[in-house]
CSV table of C-alpha atoms in Angstrom, one decimal:
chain,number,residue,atom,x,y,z
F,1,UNK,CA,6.8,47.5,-24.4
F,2,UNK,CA,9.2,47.7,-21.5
F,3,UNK,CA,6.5,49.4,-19.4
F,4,UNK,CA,3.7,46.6,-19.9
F,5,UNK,CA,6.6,44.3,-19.2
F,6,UNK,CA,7.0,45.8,-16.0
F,7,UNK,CA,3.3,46.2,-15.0
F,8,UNK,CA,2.7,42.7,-16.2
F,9,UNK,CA,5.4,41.6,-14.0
F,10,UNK,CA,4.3,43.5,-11.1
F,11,UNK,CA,0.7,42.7,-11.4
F,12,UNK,CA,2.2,38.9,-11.7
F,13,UNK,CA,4.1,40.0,-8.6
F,14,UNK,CA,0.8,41.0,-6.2
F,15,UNK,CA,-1.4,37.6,-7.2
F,16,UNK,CA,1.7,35.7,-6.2
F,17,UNK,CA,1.8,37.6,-2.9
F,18,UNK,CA,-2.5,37.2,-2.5
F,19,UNK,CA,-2.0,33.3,-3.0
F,20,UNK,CA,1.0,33.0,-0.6
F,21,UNK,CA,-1.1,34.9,2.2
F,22,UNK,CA,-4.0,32.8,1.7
F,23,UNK,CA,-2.1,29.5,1.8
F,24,UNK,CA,-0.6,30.4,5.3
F,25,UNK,CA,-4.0,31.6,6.3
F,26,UNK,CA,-5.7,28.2,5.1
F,27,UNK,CA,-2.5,26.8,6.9
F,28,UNK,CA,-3.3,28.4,10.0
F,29,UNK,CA,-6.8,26.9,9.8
F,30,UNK,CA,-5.6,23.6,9.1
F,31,UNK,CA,-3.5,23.6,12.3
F,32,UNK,CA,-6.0,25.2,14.0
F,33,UNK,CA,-8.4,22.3,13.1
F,34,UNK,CA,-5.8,19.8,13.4
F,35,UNK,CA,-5.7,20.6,17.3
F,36,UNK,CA,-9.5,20.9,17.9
F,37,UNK,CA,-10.2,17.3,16.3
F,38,UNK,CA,-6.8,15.7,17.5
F,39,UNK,CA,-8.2,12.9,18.9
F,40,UNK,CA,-11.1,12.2,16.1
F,41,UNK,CA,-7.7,12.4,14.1
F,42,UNK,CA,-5.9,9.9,15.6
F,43,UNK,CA,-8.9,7.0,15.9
F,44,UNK,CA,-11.5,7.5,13.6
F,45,UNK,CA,-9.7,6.3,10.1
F,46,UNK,CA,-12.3,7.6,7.6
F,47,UNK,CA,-11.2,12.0,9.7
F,48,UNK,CA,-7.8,10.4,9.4
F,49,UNK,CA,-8.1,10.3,5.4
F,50,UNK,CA,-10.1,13.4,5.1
F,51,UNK,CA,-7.5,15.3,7.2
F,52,UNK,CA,-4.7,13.8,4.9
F,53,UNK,CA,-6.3,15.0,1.7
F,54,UNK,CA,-6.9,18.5,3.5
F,55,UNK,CA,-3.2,18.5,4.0
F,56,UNK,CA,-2.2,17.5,0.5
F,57,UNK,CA,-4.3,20.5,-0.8
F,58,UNK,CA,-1.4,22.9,0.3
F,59,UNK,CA,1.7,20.4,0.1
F,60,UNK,CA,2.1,19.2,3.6
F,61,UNK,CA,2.7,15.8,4.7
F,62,UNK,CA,2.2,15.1,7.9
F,63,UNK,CA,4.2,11.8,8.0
F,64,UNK,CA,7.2,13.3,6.2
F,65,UNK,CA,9.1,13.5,9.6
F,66,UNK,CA,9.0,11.8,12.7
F,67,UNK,CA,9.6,15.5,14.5
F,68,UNK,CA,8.0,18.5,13.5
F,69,UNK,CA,4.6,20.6,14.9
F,70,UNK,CA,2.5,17.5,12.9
F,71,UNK,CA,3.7,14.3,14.2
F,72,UNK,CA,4.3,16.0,17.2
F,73,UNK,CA,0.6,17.4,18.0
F,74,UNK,CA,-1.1,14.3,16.2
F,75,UNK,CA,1.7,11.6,17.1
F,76,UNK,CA,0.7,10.5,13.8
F,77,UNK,CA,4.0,9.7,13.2
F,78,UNK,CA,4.6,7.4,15.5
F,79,UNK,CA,1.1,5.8,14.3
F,80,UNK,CA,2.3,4.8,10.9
F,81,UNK,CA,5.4,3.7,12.0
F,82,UNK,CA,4.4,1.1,14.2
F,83,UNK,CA,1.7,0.2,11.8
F,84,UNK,CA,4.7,0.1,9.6
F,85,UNK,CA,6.4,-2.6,12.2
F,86,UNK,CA,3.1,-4.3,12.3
F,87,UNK,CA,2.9,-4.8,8.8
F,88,UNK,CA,6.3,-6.2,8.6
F,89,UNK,CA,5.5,-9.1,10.9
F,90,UNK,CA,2.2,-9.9,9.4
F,91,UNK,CA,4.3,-9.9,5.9
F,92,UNK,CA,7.4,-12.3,7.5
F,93,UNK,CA,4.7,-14.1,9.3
F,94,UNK,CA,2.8,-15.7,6.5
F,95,UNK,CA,5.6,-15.7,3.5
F,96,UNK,CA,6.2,-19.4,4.4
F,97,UNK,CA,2.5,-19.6,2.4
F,98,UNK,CA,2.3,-16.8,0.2
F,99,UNK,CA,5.4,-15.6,-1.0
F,100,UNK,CA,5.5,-12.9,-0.1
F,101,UNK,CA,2.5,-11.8,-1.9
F,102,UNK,CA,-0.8,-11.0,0.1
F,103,UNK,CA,-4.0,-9.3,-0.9
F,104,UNK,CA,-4.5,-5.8,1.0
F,105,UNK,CA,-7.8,-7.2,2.3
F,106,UNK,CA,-6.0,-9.9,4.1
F,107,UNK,CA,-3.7,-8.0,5.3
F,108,UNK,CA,-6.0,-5.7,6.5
F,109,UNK,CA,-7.9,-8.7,8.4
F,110,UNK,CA,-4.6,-10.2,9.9
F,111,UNK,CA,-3.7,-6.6,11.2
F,112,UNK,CA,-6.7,-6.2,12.9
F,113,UNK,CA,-6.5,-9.4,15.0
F,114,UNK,CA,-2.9,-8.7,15.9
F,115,UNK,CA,-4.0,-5.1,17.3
F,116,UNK,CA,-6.7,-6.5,19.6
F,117,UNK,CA,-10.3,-5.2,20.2
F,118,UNK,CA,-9.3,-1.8,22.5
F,119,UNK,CA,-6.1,-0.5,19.8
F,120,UNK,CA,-6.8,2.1,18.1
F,121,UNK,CA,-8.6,1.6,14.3
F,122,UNK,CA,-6.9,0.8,11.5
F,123,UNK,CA,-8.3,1.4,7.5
F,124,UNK,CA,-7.1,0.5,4.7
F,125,UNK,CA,-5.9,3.5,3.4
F,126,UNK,CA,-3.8,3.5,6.7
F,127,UNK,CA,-2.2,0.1,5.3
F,128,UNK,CA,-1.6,1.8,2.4
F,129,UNK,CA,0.1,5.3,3.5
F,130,UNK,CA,2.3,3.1,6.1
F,131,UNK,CA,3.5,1.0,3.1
F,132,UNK,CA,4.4,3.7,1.1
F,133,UNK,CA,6.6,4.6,4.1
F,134,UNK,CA,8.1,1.4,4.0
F,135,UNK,CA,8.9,1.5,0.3
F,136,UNK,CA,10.1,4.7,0.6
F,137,UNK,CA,13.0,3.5,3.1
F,138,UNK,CA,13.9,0.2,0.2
F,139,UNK,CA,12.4,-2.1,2.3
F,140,UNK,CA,11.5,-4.2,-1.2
F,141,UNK,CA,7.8,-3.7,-0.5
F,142,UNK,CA,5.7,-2.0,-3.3
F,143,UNK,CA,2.0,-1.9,-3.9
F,144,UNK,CA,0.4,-4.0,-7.4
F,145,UNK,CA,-3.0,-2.9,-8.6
F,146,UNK,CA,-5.0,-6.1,-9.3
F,147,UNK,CA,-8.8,-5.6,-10.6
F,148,UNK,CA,-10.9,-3.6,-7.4
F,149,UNK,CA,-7.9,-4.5,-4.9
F,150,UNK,CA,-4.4,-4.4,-4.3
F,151,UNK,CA,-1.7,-7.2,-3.5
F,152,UNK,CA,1.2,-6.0,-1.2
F,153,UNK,CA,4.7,-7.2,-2.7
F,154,UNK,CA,6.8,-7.6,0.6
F,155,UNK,CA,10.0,-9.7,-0.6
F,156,UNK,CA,12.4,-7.7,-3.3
F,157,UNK,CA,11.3,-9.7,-6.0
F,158,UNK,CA,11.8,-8.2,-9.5
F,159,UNK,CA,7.7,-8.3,-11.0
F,160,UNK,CA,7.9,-6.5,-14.7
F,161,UNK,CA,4.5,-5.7,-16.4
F,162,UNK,CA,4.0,-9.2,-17.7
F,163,UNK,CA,3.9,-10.8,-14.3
F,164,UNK,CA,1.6,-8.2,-12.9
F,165,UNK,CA,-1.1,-8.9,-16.0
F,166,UNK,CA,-0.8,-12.7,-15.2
F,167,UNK,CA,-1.2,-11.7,-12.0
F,168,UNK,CA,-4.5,-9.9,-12.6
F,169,UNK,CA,-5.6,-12.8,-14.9
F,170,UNK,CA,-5.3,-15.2,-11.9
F,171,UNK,CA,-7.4,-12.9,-9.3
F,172,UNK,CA,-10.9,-14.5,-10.1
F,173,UNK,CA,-9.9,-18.2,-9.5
F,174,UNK,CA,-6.8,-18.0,-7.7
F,175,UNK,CA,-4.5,-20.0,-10.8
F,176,UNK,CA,-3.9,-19.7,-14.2
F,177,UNK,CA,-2.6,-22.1,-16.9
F,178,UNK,CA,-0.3,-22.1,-20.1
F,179,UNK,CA,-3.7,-21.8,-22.2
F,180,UNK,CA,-5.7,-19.4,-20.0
F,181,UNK,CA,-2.5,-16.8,-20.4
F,182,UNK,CA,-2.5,-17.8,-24.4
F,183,UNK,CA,-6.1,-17.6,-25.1
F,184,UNK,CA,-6.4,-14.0,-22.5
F,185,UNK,CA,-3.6,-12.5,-23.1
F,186,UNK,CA,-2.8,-13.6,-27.0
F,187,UNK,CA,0.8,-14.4,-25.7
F,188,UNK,CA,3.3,-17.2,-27.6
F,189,UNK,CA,3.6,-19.8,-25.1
F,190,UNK,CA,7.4,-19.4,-24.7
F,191,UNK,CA,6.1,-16.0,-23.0
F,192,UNK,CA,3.7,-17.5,-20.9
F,193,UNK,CA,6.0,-19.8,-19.9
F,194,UNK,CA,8.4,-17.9,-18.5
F,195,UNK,CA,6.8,-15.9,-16.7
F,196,UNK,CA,5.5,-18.4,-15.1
F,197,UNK,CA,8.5,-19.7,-14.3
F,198,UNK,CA,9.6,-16.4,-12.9
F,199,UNK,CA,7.1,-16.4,-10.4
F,200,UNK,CA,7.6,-20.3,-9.4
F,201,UNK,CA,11.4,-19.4,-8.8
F,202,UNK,CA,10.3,-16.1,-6.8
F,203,UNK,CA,8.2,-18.5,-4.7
F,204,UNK,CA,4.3,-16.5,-5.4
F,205,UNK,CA,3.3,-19.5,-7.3
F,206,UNK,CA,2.9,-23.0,-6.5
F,207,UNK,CA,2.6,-25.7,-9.7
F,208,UNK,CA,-0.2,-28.3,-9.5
F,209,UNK,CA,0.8,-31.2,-11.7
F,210,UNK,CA,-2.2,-33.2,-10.6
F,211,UNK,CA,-5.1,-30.5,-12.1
F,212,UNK,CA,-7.0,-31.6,-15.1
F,213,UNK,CA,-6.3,-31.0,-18.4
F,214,UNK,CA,-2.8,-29.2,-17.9
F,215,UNK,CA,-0.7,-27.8,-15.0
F,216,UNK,CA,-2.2,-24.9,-13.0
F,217,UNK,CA,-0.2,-22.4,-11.2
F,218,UNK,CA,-1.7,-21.3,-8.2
F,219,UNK,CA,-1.2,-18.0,-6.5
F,220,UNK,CA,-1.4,-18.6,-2.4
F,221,UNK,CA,-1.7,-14.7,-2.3
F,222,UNK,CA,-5.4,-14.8,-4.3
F,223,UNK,CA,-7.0,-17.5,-2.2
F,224,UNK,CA,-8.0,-18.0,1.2
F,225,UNK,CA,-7.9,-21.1,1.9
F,226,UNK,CA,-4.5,-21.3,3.2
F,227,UNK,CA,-5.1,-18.5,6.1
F,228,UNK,CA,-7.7,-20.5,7.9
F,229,UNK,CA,-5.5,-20.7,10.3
F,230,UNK,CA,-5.3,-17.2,12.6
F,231,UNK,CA,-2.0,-15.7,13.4
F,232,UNK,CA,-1.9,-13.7,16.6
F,233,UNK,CA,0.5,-10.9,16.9
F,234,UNK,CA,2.6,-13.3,19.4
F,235,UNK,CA,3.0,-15.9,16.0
F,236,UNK,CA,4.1,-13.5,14.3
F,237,UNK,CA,6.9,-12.2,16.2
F,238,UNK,CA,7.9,-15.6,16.5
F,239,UNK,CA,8.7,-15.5,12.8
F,240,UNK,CA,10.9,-13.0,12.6
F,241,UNK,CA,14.4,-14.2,12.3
């Protein structure tokens, strides 16, 4: 028994050692393409994510440090933190409407016009990886699945599961009412209520007494209406206290 124990172990031993050479191989290779495509790296978004999921294979993150052969090589680093910055005063520049609750998509749209037709591109999943920075550092931003999409929280406000379902209920028409939640949701109306309430307080909803039938509680972050208006990256600097 003792001498299976022992082969078993070293055999154990051997496949650990063959892995460990073949991730620092693959490493190697990784680097090795990192600095022949460095530049597709840096502007083309859709390399950008392949790159990142290449990287995640074998546990390295390159924005995991602002120093380090990664963000050094790729200046990725720098990248997401100014995207990071960017983000930030897009976020402050529009909470007077929204919240502090805005739809990736718009944020998306509002971060493109800010960086100007020759800077370099930004995707989604760029928005995404930069906010994950920021919420990382307590920054009070965080990330809500609703539907196909995503709305970015950016004030510290406490959402629990009920206010995200509500908030999924309200993505088609940009409201929801007492009933809507009741009949959806199967919800007493005390529930519904506050909720409701919650958000009105947190300022990401805005109550319409004037609707028909009964109040409607509109969510400025699901409709686009109120960013007709285009905010330059000038405007929103200007809204930074």
């Amino acid at each position: 028994m003792h001498r299976r124990g022992v082969g078993a172990g070293a055999i154990a031993k051997k496949k650990l050692a063959e892995m460990s050479k073949q991730l620092d191989m693959f490493k190697t290779n990784l680097e090795e393409f990192a600095s022949k495509h460095k530049q597709e790296i840096r502007k083309n978004p859709e390399f950008r994510v392949q790159f990142q999921d290449m990287c995640a294979t074998i546990g390295v993150d390159p924005l995991a440090s602002g120093k380090g052969f990664w963000s050094e090589m790729l200046g990725v680093g720098d990248f997401y933190y100014e995207l990071g910055v960017q983000i930030i005063e897009v976020c402050l520049a529009l909470k007077h409407r929204n919240g502090g609750l805005i739809t990736l998509e718009e944020l998306h749209q509002q971060v493109l016009k800010g960086r100007g037709k020759f800077a370099q591109d930004v995707s989604q999943d760029d928005l995404i990886r930069a906010i994950k920075k920021l919420k990382a550092l307590g920054t009070g931003f965080g990330i809500i699945p609703v539907g196909g999409t995503y709305l970015i929280q950016s004030v510290p406000a406490e959402l629990n599961m009920d206010h995200t379902v509500v908030l999924q209920l309200a993505e088609k028409s940009g409201y929801v009412t007492v009933s809507d939640i009741k009949a959806s949701l199967k919800w007493e109306t005390e529930r519904a209520r506050q909720v409701l309430e919650h958000l009105l307080k947190e300022g990401l909803a805005w109550l319409d007494l004037q609707a028909p039938g009964e109040a409607h509680y509109w969510l400025p972050a699901l409709f686009t209406d109120l960013y007709s208006q285009e905010i330059t990256a000038e405007e929103a600097r200007e809204a930074l206290p």
